[in-house]
Short mmCIF file of C-alpha atoms in Angstrom, two decimals:
data_model
loop_
_atom_site.label_atom_id
_atom_site.label_comp_id
_atom_site.label_asym_id
_atom_site.label_seq_id
_atom_site.Cartn_x
_atom_site.Cartn_y
_atom_site.Cartn_z
CA MET A 1 1.43 34.08 -77.42
CA ILE A 2 -1.51 35.52 -79.68
CA ASN A 3 -3.55 35.46 -76.59
CA LYS A 4 -1.17 37.36 -74.49
CA ARG A 5 -0.56 39.92 -77.26
CA ILE A 6 -4.38 40.39 -77.35
CA ASN A 7 -4.78 40.72 -73.72
CA GLN A 8 -1.78 43.35 -73.96
CA VAL A 9 -3.68 45.67 -76.37
CA LYS A 10 -7.14 45.27 -74.33
CA ARG A 11 -5.29 46.29 -71.30
CA LEU A 12 -3.77 49.49 -73.20
CA ILE A 13 -7.14 50.34 -74.54
CA SER A 14 -8.79 50.10 -71.22
CA ASP A 15 -5.72 52.20 -69.68
CA THR A 16 -5.93 54.73 -72.15
CA VAL A 17 -9.82 55.26 -71.90
CA ALA A 18 -9.43 55.40 -68.12
CA PHE A 19 -6.67 58.05 -68.34
CA LEU A 20 -8.52 60.14 -70.92
CA HIS A 21 -11.70 60.05 -68.53
CA LEU A 22 -9.04 61.08 -65.69
CA LYS A 23 -7.90 63.97 -67.46
CA LEU A 24 -11.13 65.43 -68.22
CA TYR A 25 -12.03 65.35 -64.28
CA ILE A 26 -12.51 68.47 -62.89
CA PRO A 27 -13.13 68.13 -59.06
CA PRO A 28 -15.27 70.80 -57.30
CA GLU A 29 -13.51 73.83 -55.58
CA ASN A 30 -12.28 73.33 -52.15
CA ASP A 31 -10.06 75.12 -49.75
CA LYS A 32 -8.67 71.62 -48.64
CA VAL A 33 -6.10 70.09 -51.28
CA LEU A 34 -3.66 67.40 -50.68
CA LEU A 35 -0.94 67.89 -53.52
CA ILE A 36 1.05 64.58 -54.33
CA SER A 37 4.81 65.15 -55.43
CA PHE A 38 5.83 61.46 -55.25
CA THR A 39 8.08 59.52 -57.49
CA ASN A 40 7.72 56.18 -56.01
CA PRO A 41 4.77 55.48 -54.19
CA ASN A 42 5.00 51.79 -54.95
CA LEU A 43 7.36 51.46 -52.08
CA TYR A 44 4.62 51.97 -49.56
CA HIS A 45 1.83 50.24 -51.79
CA ARG A 46 -1.30 49.66 -49.57
CA PHE A 47 -0.24 52.21 -46.83
CA PHE A 48 0.21 55.09 -49.47
CA TYR A 49 -3.17 54.36 -50.75
CA LEU A 50 -4.36 54.39 -47.09
CA MET A 51 -2.74 57.73 -46.09
CA VAL A 52 -4.04 59.33 -49.20
CA LYS A 53 -7.48 57.91 -48.88
CA PHE A 54 -7.72 59.22 -45.15
CA TYR A 55 -7.12 62.85 -46.49
CA GLN A 56 -10.24 62.09 -49.12
CA LEU A 57 -12.24 60.80 -46.46
CA SER A 58 -11.30 63.87 -44.46
CA GLY A 59 -12.85 66.25 -47.01
CA TYR A 60 -9.72 66.82 -49.03
CA THR A 61 -9.23 67.17 -52.98
CA ILE A 62 -6.35 65.07 -53.96
CA CYS A 63 -4.36 66.07 -56.85
CA TYR A 64 -1.68 63.81 -58.26
CA PRO A 65 -0.27 65.07 -61.61
CA MET A 66 1.01 62.15 -63.53
CA ASN A 67 1.69 61.02 -66.93
CA PHE A 68 0.18 58.05 -69.06
CA SER A 69 3.29 55.68 -68.02
CA ARG A 70 2.97 56.55 -64.02
CA PHE A 71 -0.88 55.96 -64.17
CA ARG A 72 -0.38 52.64 -65.79
CA ASN A 73 2.22 51.60 -63.04
CA LEU A 74 -0.51 52.78 -60.43
CA ARG A 75 -3.19 51.06 -62.14
CA ASN A 76 -1.95 47.64 -62.82
CA LYS A 77 1.11 47.28 -60.47
CA ASP A 78 -0.67 46.81 -57.02
CA ARG A 79 -4.17 45.97 -56.14
CA TYR A 80 -4.19 48.32 -53.41
CA LEU A 81 -2.30 51.15 -54.73
CA GLY A 82 -4.34 50.97 -57.99
CA LEU A 83 -7.57 51.82 -56.24
CA MET A 84 -6.33 55.38 -56.37
CA VAL A 85 -6.74 55.69 -60.06
CA ARG A 86 -9.75 53.40 -60.02
CA GLU A 87 -11.89 54.66 -57.51
CA LYS A 88 -14.37 57.16 -59.20
CA ASN A 89 -13.35 60.94 -58.84
CA PHE A 90 -10.45 59.72 -56.16
CA LEU A 91 -8.06 62.37 -57.47
CA SER A 92 -7.45 64.64 -60.07
CA ILE A 93 -4.28 64.74 -62.16
CA ASN A 94 -4.40 68.47 -63.34
CA LYS A 95 -2.57 70.77 -61.43
CA LYS A 96 -4.70 74.19 -61.79
CA ASN A 97 -6.01 76.69 -59.45
CA LEU A 98 -4.36 75.10 -56.29
CA PRO A 99 -5.32 77.27 -53.14
CA PRO A 100 -2.34 78.77 -51.30
CA ASN A 101 -2.69 76.67 -48.32
CA VAL A 102 -2.14 73.29 -49.91
CA ILE A 103 -0.64 70.54 -48.29
CA GLU A 104 2.11 68.86 -50.10
CA LEU A 105 3.80 65.16 -50.05
CA LYS A 106 7.13 64.57 -51.18
CA ASP A 107 9.18 61.48 -51.22
CA GLU A 108 12.08 63.30 -48.91
CA MET A 109 9.47 63.83 -46.14
CA PHE A 110 9.03 59.95 -45.80
CA SER A 111 11.03 56.86 -44.59
CA PRO A 112 10.18 53.28 -44.90
CA ASP A 113 12.37 52.55 -42.03
CA TYR A 114 9.34 52.32 -39.71
CA PHE A 115 10.80 50.22 -36.81
CA VAL A 116 14.34 52.19 -36.64
CA ASN A 117 13.17 54.25 -33.55
CA TYR A 118 11.90 50.97 -31.50
CA PHE A 119 14.92 48.89 -32.37
CA GLU A 120 17.80 51.22 -32.24
CA GLN A 121 16.68 54.45 -30.32
CA GLN A 122 15.00 53.38 -27.25
CA ASN A 123 11.65 54.08 -29.17
CA LYS A 124 12.04 57.83 -28.83
CA GLN A 125 9.51 59.78 -30.85
CA ASP A 126 11.41 63.22 -30.99
CA ASN A 127 10.91 64.89 -34.35
CA VAL A 128 9.19 61.93 -35.75
CA PHE A 129 5.75 60.72 -36.89
CA HIS A 130 4.50 57.01 -37.46
CA VAL A 131 1.85 56.86 -39.85
CA PRO A 132 -0.38 54.40 -37.98
CA MET A 133 -1.88 51.03 -39.24
CA SER A 134 -5.60 51.20 -40.12
CA PHE A 135 -8.20 49.18 -41.21
CA HIS A 136 -8.05 46.69 -44.07
CA PRO A 137 -7.85 48.70 -47.08
CA PHE A 138 -11.05 47.61 -48.77
CA MET A 139 -13.23 48.69 -45.63
CA TYR A 140 -12.57 52.14 -46.67
CA ASN A 141 -12.55 51.43 -50.64
CA GLN A 142 -16.14 50.02 -50.11
CA GLY A 143 -17.22 52.36 -47.48
CA ILE A 144 -18.14 50.33 -44.74
CA TRP A 145 -15.59 51.46 -42.40
CA ASP A 146 -17.72 54.34 -40.38
CA HIS A 147 -21.16 52.00 -40.53
CA THR A 148 -22.78 52.98 -37.15
CA ILE A 149 -21.95 50.28 -34.24
CA ASN A 150 -23.96 50.22 -30.98
CA THR A 151 -20.88 50.30 -28.65
CA ASP A 152 -22.87 50.83 -25.54
CA ARG A 153 -24.50 47.04 -26.04
CA LYS A 154 -23.92 44.50 -23.15
CA ARG A 155 -20.89 42.75 -24.16
CA PHE A 156 -19.44 38.95 -23.32
CA ASN A 157 -16.71 39.40 -20.61
CA SER A 158 -14.58 37.18 -23.19
CA ILE A 159 -11.71 37.21 -25.16
CA PHE A 160 -12.59 37.38 -29.02
CA CYS A 161 -10.08 36.59 -32.03
CA TYR A 162 -10.70 36.12 -35.64
CA GLY A 163 -8.43 35.83 -39.04
CA ASN A 164 -6.36 33.70 -40.80
CA PHE A 165 -4.33 31.00 -38.89
CA ASP A 166 -2.63 29.21 -41.61
CA GLU A 167 0.67 27.60 -40.16
CA GLN A 168 3.03 28.46 -43.22
CA ALA A 169 2.06 32.18 -43.94
CA TYR A 170 2.21 33.36 -40.40
CA LEU A 171 5.77 31.81 -39.33
CA ASP A 172 7.59 34.25 -41.23
CA ILE A 173 7.88 36.67 -38.59
CA LYS A 174 10.09 34.28 -36.47
CA ARG A 175 12.77 34.87 -39.11
CA THR A 176 12.66 38.72 -38.00
CA GLU A 177 14.14 40.56 -34.94
CA PHE A 178 10.64 40.66 -33.21
CA THR A 179 10.08 38.32 -30.32
CA VAL A 180 6.32 38.50 -30.44
CA GLU A 181 4.64 35.10 -29.96
CA THR A 182 3.20 34.07 -33.66
CA ARG A 183 -0.60 33.96 -34.11
CA THR A 184 -0.34 29.97 -34.58
CA GLY A 185 1.39 29.85 -31.22
CA LEU A 186 -1.52 31.96 -29.53
CA LEU A 187 -4.05 29.84 -31.14
CA ALA A 188 -2.61 26.76 -29.80
CA PHE A 189 -1.90 28.21 -26.49
CA PHE A 190 -5.86 29.14 -26.02
CA GLN A 191 -6.96 25.62 -27.72
CA LYS A 192 -5.68 23.48 -24.89
CA LYS A 193 -8.00 25.79 -22.54
CA GLU A 194 -11.19 24.20 -21.59
CA ASN A 195 -13.10 27.41 -22.30
CA PHE A 196 -11.90 27.45 -25.89
CA ILE A 197 -14.70 27.77 -28.45
CA SER A 198 -13.91 27.91 -32.21
CA ILE A 199 -17.33 29.48 -33.82
CA ARG A 200 -18.65 28.68 -37.32
CA GLY A 201 -21.07 31.69 -37.81
CA ARG A 202 -22.62 34.84 -36.71
CA GLU A 203 -25.37 33.50 -35.17
CA GLU A 204 -23.56 31.41 -32.68
CA VAL A 205 -22.65 34.84 -31.16
CA ILE A 206 -25.79 36.75 -31.69
CA SER A 207 -27.70 33.81 -29.92
CA ALA A 208 -25.45 33.03 -27.27
CA GLY A 209 -27.01 34.59 -24.50
CA ASP A 210 -24.65 34.31 -21.37
CA THR A 211 -23.06 31.13 -22.42
CA LEU A 212 -20.31 32.83 -24.18
CA ASN A 213 -18.94 34.67 -21.14
CA GLU A 214 -15.41 34.05 -19.80
CA LYS A 215 -14.69 32.11 -22.86
CA TYR A 216 -11.76 32.34 -25.29
CA VAL A 217 -13.93 32.65 -28.84
CA PHE A 218 -12.31 32.32 -32.19
CA ALA A 219 -13.35 32.87 -35.78
CA ILE A 220 -10.86 30.74 -37.44
CA LYS A 221 -11.05 31.65 -41.28
CA GLU A 222 -11.07 28.19 -42.43
CA ASN A 223 -14.17 27.40 -40.37
CA TYR A 224 -16.05 31.28 -40.25
CA GLY A 225 -14.49 33.78 -42.56
CA ILE A 226 -16.56 36.74 -41.25
CA ARG A 227 -18.18 39.00 -43.81
CA MET A 228 -16.02 42.17 -43.86
CA GLU A 229 -19.01 44.66 -43.34
CA ASP A 230 -19.53 41.76 -40.43
CA ILE A 231 -16.59 42.54 -38.71
CA ARG A 232 -17.00 45.49 -36.43
CA GLU A 233 -20.44 44.53 -35.24
CA LEU A 234 -19.12 41.36 -34.35
CA LEU A 235 -16.07 42.79 -32.36
CA SER A 236 -18.41 45.14 -30.49
CA ARG A 237 -20.19 42.14 -28.75
CA PHE A 238 -16.94 41.40 -26.76
CA ASN A 239 -14.72 43.28 -23.89
CA PHE A 240 -11.59 42.11 -25.29
CA TYR A 241 -9.70 41.17 -28.41
CA LEU A 242 -6.56 39.03 -28.71
CA CYS A 243 -4.15 40.90 -31.15
CA CYS A 244 -2.37 38.45 -33.21
CA PRO A 245 0.49 39.81 -35.07
CA GLY A 246 0.77 40.07 -38.94
CA VAL A 247 2.96 37.92 -41.42
CA VAL A 248 6.14 39.86 -40.77
CA MET A 249 5.57 42.17 -38.28
CA PRO A 250 3.50 42.51 -35.26
CA LEU A 251 1.13 45.26 -36.54
CA CYS A 252 -2.09 43.94 -38.07
CA HIS A 253 -5.25 45.73 -39.24
CA ASN A 254 -7.65 43.63 -37.02
CA VAL A 255 -6.28 45.90 -33.68
CA ILE A 256 -7.43 49.02 -35.27
CA GLU A 257 -10.89 47.42 -36.22
CA ALA A 258 -11.28 46.16 -32.91
CA MET A 259 -10.49 49.78 -31.05
CA SER A 260 -12.89 51.40 -33.33
CA VAL A 261 -15.77 50.09 -31.64
CA GLY A 262 -13.84 50.02 -27.90
CA THR A 263 -12.85 46.33 -27.63
CA ILE A 264 -10.04 46.23 -25.42
CA PRO A 265 -6.77 44.84 -27.01
CA LEU A 266 -5.24 42.00 -25.17
CA ILE A 267 -1.83 42.73 -26.66
CA GLN A 268 1.65 41.45 -26.32
CA LYS A 269 4.02 44.31 -24.89
CA GLU A 270 6.36 44.24 -28.02
CA TYR A 271 3.22 45.05 -30.28
CA ALA A 272 2.30 47.37 -28.00
CA GLU A 273 5.03 49.26 -28.34
CA VAL A 274 5.09 49.77 -31.87
CA MET A 275 1.67 51.50 -31.80
CA TYR A 276 2.19 55.27 -31.49
CA PRO A 277 1.50 56.31 -29.02
CA ASN A 278 2.19 53.27 -27.08
CA LEU A 279 -0.65 51.33 -25.63
CA ARG A 280 -0.66 51.26 -21.78
CA HIS A 281 -1.85 48.72 -19.56
CA ARG A 282 -5.07 48.75 -17.89
CA THR A 283 -5.52 52.31 -19.43
CA ASN A 284 -6.40 51.50 -23.25
CA ALA A 285 -5.00 48.00 -23.38
CA VAL A 286 -4.46 44.85 -21.22
CA LEU A 287 -0.63 43.68 -21.77
CA PHE A 288 1.32 40.88 -21.58
CA LYS A 289 5.16 39.91 -22.07
CA ASP A 290 5.04 36.42 -22.67
CA LEU A 291 2.74 33.39 -22.53
CA ASN A 292 3.62 33.01 -18.75
CA GLU A 293 2.20 36.23 -18.07
CA LEU A 294 -0.69 35.77 -20.23
CA GLU A 295 -1.61 32.33 -18.34
CA HIS A 296 -1.51 34.39 -15.28
CA LEU A 297 -3.79 37.17 -16.78
CA ILE A 298 -6.42 34.93 -17.95
CA HIS A 299 -6.64 33.03 -14.98
CA ASN A 300 -6.16 35.62 -12.12
CA GLU A 301 -6.97 39.08 -13.72
CA ILE A 302 -8.81 39.73 -16.79
CA PHE A 303 -12.33 38.54 -15.93
CA LYS A 304 -12.39 40.14 -12.61
CA TYR A 305 -12.00 43.80 -13.44
CA SER A 306 -15.03 45.48 -12.16
CA GLY A 307 -17.82 47.06 -14.74
CA GLN A 308 -16.26 50.42 -13.87
CA GLU A 309 -12.79 49.35 -15.01
CA ILE A 310 -14.10 47.73 -18.20
CA LEU A 311 -15.89 50.91 -18.88
CA THR A 312 -13.18 53.18 -18.46
CA MET A 313 -10.85 51.06 -20.52
CA LYS A 314 -13.49 50.66 -23.36
CA ASN A 315 -14.00 54.80 -23.54
CA ASN A 316 -9.94 55.09 -23.54
CA VAL A 317 -9.87 52.90 -26.28
CA LEU A 318 -12.47 54.54 -28.42
CA GLU A 319 -10.48 58.20 -27.55
CA TYR A 320 -7.35 56.63 -28.59
CA TYR A 321 -9.05 55.39 -32.21
CA LYS A 322 -10.81 58.89 -32.44
CA LYS A 323 -7.64 61.04 -31.90
CA TYR A 324 -4.74 58.73 -33.54
CA LEU A 325 -6.45 56.02 -35.93
CA SER A 326 -9.34 57.65 -37.26
CA PRO A 327 -9.07 59.34 -40.77
CA ALA A 328 -9.52 62.71 -39.32
CA GLY A 329 -7.34 62.01 -36.23
CA MET A 330 -4.43 60.72 -38.39
CA VAL A 331 -4.84 63.48 -40.94
CA LYS A 332 -4.66 66.23 -38.34
CA ASN A 333 -1.87 64.79 -36.59
CA LEU A 334 0.05 64.26 -39.90
CA ASN A 335 -0.42 67.88 -40.89
CA GLN A 336 0.99 69.05 -37.79
CA SER A 337 3.93 66.74 -37.97
CA ILE A 338 4.51 68.37 -41.71
CA LEU A 339 4.24 71.66 -40.41
CA GLU A 340 7.03 70.78 -37.51
CA LYS A 341 9.03 69.36 -40.35
CA LYS A 342 9.22 65.94 -38.69
CA LEU A 343 10.52 62.80 -40.51
CA ILE A 344 7.39 60.83 -41.39
CA TYR A 345 7.55 56.98 -41.05
CA LEU A 346 5.23 55.11 -43.43
CA GLN A 347 5.05 51.57 -43.53
CA ALA A 348 6.16 49.42 -46.32
CA GLU A 349 5.51 45.86 -44.71
CA HIS A 350 8.19 43.57 -46.03
CA ARG A 351 10.23 46.55 -47.03
CA SER A 352 10.22 48.01 -43.45
CA VAL A 353 11.16 44.70 -41.69
CA LYS A 354 14.18 44.51 -44.12
CA PHE A 355 15.51 47.66 -42.69
CA ILE A 356 15.81 46.27 -39.05
CA LYS A 357 19.29 45.48 -38.15
#
């Protein structure tokens, strides 16, 4: 009990010092300012941080007036949302000398009901904007999201996949209204194939020569947990990326990381249709409806595309990323949506899924 109290006092002192530093921070003059007038950013946890981080990366000064209570709540309640007040010079809490063309974010402009259009409105996009999925938050926080990658290198004409395939953690999606195949189901599907390979390190890819062509190459986390700074470079060595769903919804950050280097998504149709704009078969993705269609694709189609077809799809993927998924592209589209007074859907992960009827 005494130790708990001591730790509480230490936390209070640490928070007080950090808050005083933030009060004293005066950002440089900037005509591009984002004003946050949000009472409940915790509803959206990591996705709120990511949206605001995109504005910062796009050259905006972030202004978020707050009292000590809200500061402590942000700093200590969510590991990703807390980055907003833990990153050095990320935001200012002083609402002074704001330019006339400030962009303001308010609670009532947003909704966490991210999938309502898909399930109830035939996926119509009139007067709405879906803030897209993005990389893992730490890739932006650690400044490794935009490392230069050679997207023109010779690639393995293979399907690559990486991530956590824990059987218990990734079965929750079966209890939702989504019908996508689970990531453990996709792994089991490919493990039965003769050309399945589970790699245990980066060197197995770097020194493979042509031996990895027309293979199904998996980096399973328990065998090979890829360093975050290596992810995009490794992805850039393959033509195709198998998109596995997240814990409770199709969307997962891995597909965005793959598209950022022009690796073509091999993706289930339902997954592609909750990305906006929807991914299109043989334009900027290879789509399959179910495992039967996936079986047909890998045996009769995907490794038989011409070099020109692969190049066209790769370039389309890079263009899609730049226009819709990059920080500059997302901010441009979100600003336009704000100007047009569209309803903005921002993910809240488990909370968003709970809205599905």
